[in-house]
Short mmCIF file of C-alpha atoms in Angstrom, two decimals:
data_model
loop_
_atom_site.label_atom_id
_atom_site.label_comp_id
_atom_site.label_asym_id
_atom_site.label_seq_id
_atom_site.Cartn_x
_atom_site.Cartn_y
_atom_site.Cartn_z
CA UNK A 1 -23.05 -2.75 17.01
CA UNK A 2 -22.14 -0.25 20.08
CA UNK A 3 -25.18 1.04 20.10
CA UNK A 4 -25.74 -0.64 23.54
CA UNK A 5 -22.18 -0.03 25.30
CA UNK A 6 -21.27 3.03 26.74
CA UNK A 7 -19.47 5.44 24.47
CA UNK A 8 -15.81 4.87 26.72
CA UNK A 9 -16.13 1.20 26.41
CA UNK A 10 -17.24 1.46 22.27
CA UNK A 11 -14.26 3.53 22.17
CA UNK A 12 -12.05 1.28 23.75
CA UNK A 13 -13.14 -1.73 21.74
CA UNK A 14 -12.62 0.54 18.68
CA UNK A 15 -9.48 1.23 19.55
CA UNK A 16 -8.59 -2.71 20.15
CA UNK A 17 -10.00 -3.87 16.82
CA UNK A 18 -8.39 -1.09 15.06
CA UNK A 19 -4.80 -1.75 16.31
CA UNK A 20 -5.12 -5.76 16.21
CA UNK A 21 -6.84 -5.45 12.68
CA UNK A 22 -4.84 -7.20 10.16
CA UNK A 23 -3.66 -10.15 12.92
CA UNK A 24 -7.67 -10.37 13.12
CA UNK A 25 -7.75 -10.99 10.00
CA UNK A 26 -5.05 -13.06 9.48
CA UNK A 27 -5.68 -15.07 12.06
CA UNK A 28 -8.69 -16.41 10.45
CA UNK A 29 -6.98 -18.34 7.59
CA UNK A 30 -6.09 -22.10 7.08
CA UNK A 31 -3.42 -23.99 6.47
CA UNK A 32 -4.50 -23.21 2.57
CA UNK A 33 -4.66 -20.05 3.18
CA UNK A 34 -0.94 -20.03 4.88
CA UNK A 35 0.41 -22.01 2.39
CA UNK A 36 -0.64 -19.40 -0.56
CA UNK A 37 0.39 -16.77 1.28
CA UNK A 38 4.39 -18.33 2.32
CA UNK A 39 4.30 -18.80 -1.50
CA UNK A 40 3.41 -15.48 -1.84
CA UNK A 41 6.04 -14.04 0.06
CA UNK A 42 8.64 -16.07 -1.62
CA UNK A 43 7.32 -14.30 -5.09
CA UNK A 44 6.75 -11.00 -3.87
CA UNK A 45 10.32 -11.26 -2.44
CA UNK A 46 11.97 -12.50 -5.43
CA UNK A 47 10.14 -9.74 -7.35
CA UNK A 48 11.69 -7.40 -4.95
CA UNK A 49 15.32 -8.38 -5.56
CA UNK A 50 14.66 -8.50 -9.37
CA UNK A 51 15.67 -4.85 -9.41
CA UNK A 52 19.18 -5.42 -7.49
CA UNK A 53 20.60 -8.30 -9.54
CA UNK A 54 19.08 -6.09 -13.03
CA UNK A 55 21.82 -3.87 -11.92
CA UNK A 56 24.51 -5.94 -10.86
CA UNK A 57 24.04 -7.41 -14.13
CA UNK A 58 23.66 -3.68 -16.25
CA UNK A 59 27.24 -2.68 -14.11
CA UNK A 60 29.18 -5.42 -15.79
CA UNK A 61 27.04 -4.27 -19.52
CA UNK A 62 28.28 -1.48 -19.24
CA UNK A 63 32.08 -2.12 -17.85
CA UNK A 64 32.74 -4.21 -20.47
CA UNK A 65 30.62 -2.17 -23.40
CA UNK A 66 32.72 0.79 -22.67
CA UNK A 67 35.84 -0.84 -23.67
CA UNK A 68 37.20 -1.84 -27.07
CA UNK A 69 37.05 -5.57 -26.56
CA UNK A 70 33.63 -6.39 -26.57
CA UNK A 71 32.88 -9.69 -28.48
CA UNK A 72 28.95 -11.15 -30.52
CA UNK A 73 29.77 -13.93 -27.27
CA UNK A 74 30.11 -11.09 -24.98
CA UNK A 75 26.61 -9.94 -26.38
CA UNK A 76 25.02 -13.16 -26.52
CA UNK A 77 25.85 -14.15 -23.35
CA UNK A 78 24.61 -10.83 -21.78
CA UNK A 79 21.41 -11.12 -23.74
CA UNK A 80 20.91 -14.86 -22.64
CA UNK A 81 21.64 -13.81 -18.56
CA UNK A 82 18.80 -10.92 -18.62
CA UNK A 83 16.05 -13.19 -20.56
CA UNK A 84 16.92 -15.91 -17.66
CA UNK A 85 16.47 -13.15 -15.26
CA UNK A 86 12.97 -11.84 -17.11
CA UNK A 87 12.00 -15.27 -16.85
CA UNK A 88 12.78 -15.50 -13.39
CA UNK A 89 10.60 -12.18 -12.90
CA UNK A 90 7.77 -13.42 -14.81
CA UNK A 91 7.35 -16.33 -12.77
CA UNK A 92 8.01 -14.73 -9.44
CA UNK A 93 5.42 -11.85 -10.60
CA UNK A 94 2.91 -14.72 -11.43
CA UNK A 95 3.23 -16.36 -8.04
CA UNK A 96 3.27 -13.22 -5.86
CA UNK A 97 -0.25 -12.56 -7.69
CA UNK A 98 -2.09 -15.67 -8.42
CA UNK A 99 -1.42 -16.57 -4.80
CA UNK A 100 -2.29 -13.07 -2.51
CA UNK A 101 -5.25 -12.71 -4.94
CA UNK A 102 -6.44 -16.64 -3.91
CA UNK A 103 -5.83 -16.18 -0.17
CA UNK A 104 -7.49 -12.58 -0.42
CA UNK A 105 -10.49 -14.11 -2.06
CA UNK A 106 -10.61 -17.53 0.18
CA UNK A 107 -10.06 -15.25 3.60
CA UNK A 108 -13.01 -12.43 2.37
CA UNK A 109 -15.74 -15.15 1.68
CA UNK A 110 -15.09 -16.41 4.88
CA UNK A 111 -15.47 -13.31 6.98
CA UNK A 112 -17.89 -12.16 5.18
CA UNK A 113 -20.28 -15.21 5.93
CA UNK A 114 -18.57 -15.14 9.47
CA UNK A 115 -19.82 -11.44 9.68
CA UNK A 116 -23.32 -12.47 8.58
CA UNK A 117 -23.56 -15.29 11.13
CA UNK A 118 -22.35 -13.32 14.09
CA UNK A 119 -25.12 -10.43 13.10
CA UNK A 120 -28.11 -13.18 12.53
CA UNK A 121 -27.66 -15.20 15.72
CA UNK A 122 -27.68 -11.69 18.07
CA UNK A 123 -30.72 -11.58 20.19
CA UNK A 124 -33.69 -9.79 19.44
CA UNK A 125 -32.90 -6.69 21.88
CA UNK A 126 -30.03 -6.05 19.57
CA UNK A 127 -32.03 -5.62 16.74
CA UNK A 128 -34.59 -3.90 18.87
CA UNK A 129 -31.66 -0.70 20.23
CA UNK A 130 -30.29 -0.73 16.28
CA UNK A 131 -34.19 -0.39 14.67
CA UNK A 132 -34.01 1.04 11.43
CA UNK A 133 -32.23 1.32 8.42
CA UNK A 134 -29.16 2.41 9.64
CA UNK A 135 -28.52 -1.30 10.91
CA UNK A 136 -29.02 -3.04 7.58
CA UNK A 137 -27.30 -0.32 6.12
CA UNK A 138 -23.82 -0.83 8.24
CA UNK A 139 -24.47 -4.54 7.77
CA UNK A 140 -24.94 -4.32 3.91
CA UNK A 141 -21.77 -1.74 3.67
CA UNK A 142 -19.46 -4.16 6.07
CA UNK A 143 -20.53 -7.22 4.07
CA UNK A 144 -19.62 -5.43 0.39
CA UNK A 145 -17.77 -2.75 1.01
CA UNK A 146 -15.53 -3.30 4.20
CA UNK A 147 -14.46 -6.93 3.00
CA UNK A 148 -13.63 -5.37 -0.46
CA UNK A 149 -11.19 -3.24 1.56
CA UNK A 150 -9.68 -6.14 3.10
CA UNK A 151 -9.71 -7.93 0.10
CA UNK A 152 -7.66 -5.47 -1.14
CA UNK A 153 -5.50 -5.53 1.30
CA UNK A 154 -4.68 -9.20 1.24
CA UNK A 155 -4.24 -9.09 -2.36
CA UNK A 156 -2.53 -6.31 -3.02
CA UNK A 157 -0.68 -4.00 -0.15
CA UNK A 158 0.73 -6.58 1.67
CA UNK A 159 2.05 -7.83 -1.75
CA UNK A 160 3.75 -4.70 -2.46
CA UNK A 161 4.87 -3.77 0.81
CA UNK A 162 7.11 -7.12 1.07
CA UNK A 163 8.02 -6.46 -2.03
CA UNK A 164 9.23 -2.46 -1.37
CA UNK A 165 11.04 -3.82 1.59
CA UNK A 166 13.14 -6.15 0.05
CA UNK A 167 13.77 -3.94 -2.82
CA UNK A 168 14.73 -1.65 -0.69
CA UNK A 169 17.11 -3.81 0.86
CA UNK A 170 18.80 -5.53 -1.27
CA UNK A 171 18.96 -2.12 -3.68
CA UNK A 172 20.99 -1.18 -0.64
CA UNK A 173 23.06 -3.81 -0.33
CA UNK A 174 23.56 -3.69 -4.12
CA UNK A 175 24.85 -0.31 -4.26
CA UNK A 176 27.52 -0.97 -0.77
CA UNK A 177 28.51 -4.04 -3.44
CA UNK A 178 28.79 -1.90 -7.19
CA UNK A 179 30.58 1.03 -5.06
CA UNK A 180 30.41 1.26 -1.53
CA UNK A 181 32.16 5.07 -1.01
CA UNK A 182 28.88 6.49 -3.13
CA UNK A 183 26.73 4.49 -1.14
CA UNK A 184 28.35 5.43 2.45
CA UNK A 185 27.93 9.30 1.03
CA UNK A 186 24.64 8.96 -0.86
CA UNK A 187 22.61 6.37 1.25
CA UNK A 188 21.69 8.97 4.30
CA UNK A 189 20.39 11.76 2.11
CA UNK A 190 17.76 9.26 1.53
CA UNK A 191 15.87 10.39 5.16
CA UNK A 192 15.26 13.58 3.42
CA UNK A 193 13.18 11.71 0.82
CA UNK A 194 12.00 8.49 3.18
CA UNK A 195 10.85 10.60 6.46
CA UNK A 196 8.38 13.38 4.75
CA UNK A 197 6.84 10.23 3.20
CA UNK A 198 6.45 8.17 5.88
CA UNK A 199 4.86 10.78 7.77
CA UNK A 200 2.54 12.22 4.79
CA UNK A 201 1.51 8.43 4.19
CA UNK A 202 0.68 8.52 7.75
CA UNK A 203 -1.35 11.73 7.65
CA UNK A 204 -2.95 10.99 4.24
CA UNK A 205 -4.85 7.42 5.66
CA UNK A 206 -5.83 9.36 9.01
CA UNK A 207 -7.54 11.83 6.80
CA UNK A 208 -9.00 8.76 4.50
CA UNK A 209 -10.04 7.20 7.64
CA UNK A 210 -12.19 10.08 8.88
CA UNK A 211 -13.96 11.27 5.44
CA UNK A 212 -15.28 7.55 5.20
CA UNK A 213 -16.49 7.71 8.66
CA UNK A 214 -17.94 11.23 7.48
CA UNK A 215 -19.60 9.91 4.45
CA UNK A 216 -21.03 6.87 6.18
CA UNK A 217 -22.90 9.66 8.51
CA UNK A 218 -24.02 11.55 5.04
CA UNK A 219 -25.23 7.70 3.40
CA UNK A 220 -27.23 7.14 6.52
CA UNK A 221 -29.38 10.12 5.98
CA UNK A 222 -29.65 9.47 2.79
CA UNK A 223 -30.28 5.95 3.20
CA UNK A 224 -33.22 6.82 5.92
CA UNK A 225 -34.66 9.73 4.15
CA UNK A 226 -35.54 7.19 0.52
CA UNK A 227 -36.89 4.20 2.74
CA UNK A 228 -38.86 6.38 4.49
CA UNK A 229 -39.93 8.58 1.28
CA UNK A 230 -43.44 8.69 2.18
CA UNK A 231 -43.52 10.25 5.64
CA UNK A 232 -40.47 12.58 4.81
CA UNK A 233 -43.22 13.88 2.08
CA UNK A 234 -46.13 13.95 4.49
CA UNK A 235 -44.52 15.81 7.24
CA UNK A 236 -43.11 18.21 4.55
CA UNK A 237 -39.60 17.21 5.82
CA UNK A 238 -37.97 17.41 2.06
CA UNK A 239 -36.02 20.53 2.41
CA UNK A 240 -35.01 20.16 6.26
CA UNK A 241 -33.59 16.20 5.71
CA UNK A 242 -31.43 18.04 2.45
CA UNK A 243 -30.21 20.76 4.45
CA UNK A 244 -29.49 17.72 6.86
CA UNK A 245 -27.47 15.93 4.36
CA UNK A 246 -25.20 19.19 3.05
CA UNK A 247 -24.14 19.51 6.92
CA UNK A 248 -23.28 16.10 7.01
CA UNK A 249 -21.21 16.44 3.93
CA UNK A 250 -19.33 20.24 5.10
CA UNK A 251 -16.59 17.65 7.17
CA UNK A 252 -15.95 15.59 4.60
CA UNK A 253 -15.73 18.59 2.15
CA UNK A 254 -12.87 20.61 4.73
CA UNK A 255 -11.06 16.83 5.38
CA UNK A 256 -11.09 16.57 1.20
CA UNK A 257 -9.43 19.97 0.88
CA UNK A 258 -6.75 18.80 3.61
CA UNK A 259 -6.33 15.52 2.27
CA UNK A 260 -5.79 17.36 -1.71
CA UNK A 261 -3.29 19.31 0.36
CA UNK A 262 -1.18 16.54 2.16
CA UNK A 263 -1.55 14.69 -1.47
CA UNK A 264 0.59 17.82 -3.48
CA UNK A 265 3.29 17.96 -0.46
CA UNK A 266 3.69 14.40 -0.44
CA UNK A 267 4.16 14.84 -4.32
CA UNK A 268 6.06 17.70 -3.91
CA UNK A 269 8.51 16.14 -1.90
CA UNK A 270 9.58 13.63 -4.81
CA UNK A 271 11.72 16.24 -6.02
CA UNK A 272 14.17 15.56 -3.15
CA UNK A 273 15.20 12.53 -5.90
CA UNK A 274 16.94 15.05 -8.00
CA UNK A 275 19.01 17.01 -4.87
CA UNK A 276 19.72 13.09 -4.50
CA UNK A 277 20.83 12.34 -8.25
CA UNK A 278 22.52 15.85 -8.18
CA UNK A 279 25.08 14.86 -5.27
CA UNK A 280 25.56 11.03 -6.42
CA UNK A 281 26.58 12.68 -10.14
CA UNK A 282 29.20 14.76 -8.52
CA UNK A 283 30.26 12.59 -5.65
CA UNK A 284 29.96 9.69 -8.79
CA UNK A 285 32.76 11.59 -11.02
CA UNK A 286 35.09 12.30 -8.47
CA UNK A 287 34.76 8.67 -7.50
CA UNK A 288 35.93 8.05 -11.38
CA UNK A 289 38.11 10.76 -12.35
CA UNK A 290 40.08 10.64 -8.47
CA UNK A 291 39.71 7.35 -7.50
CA UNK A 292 39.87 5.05 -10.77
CA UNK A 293 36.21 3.79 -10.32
CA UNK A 294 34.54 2.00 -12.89
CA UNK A 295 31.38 4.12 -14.58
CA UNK A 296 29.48 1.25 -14.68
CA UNK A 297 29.14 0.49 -11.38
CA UNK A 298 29.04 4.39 -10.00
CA UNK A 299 25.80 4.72 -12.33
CA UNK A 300 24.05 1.32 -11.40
CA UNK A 301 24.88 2.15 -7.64
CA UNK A 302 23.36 5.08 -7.76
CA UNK A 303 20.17 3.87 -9.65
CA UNK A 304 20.15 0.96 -6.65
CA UNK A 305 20.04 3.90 -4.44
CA UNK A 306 17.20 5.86 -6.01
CA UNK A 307 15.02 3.06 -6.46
CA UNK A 308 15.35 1.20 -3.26
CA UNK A 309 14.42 4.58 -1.47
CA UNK A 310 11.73 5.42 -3.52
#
């Protein structure tokens, strides 16, 4: 659709829709739409602090199953608490799902025939400056495969990323709660395991970004050279439009090799989690043998700790 501004102001406008992007979209819903996703919140939330009141909850297990005067009421009443809490979980997971995937579904069908609209009621210069296939072929891909993107989205990474947060959180807290001098000692080694993948997450969809730009530039050749079939074959254009199409794929090839290579440091880096475990497991017997504290909670505190940062 830029095809008539000048390439400063195109990249300007880029620039604005891709840093206002998910407000844009969000901004779109109903009160529906807001509805489903506060309710949506509230499960993904809940689902997030599952994981710190499993533990609280495994601490006193395991206190009170290491001594010698565990009781069948002690177990039944353990047993009872964590199927009230699975319960709890269920239902939380069910709401955090039924209601992103609804609002992701109600919020796509309406861009998508918002998208349409805005295309069909441009005047007939625009279609004139964007002649060709390469038009219907950004409309078709922004229609199916752009929406499916921010379908995707809706329905599932904002989801999860409330849901990571609060784990995080309250896995946190949990730990400063269960034993708060492992937590003081073990709590900023996390960087080393939070910063490499916050910046490789930030590399890898910068990468992403560009080899489905480079594709799209690859598709469009493609796309031109089989609805115009005929004169490519009269004008003896076969070999020149495929030599055309393997140039248009070498970026995409060098950004795939980068991308493989940001993907196996990014990996890599998960095995900061056992330099982690290895100094809470020392740091946790001292804490036991020194200082009286119960196992229980040193080993549930430093579980909060592991799987709030990861």
């Amino acid at each position: 659709m830029a095809a008539g501004l000048s390439r400063d102001e195109a990249k300007k406008k880029t620039s604005d829709a891709s840093s206002g992007s998910l407000w844009t979209v969000l901004k779109q819903s109903d009160w529906m739409d807001m509805l489903l996703m506060a309710f949506g919140s509230m499960g993904s939330a809940a689902d997030g602090s599952s994981m710190a009141i499993i533990m609280i909850i495994l601490s006193d297990l395991m206190n009170k199953y290491s001594g010698t005067s565990v009781t069948i009421e002690d177990i039944n009443k353990f047993a009872l608490t964590l199927t009230y809490v699975a319960v709890g979980v269920a239902s939380a997971s069910f709401l955090e799902g039924f209601c992103w995937a609804r609002t992701a579904e109600r919020q796509t069908f309406r861009l998508r025939r918002q998208y349409l609209q805005a295309v069909l009621r441009q005047d007939v210069g625009f279609f004139d400056k964007n002649l060709g296939t390469s038009l219907a072929s950004q409309v078709v891909s922004n229609i199916s495969i752009d929406t499916l993107t921010i379908q995707g989205v809706l329905s599932e990474k904002i989801a999860n990323f409330i849901t990571n947060i609060v784990m995080f959180i309250t896995g946190q807290v949990a730990a400063l709660y269960l034993s708060w001098r492992l937590a003081v000692v073990a709590i900023p080694a996390l960087l080393m395991l939070i910063i490499p993948g916050l910046v490789y997450g930030k590399l890898l969809g910068e990468v992403g970004k560009k080899i489905q730009e480079a594709y799209g530039v690859a598709g469009g050749i493609v796309e031109q050279a089989v609805s115009s079939i005929r004169t490519v074959y009269s004008y003896v254009a076969e070999e020149r439009t495929a030599k055309e199409y393997q140039n248009a794929l070498k970026p995409a090839l060098e950004l795939g090799i980068k991308q493989g290579l940001m993907k196996g440091m990014a990996i890599g880096t998960v095995g900061i989690t056992f330099a982690v475990w290895a100094l809470q497991g020392w740091y946790g017997s001292t804490l036991v043998i020194n200082r009286g504290a119960k196992g229980g909670n040193v080993f549930t505190a430093g579980l909060c700790i592991i799987y709030g940062g990861l």
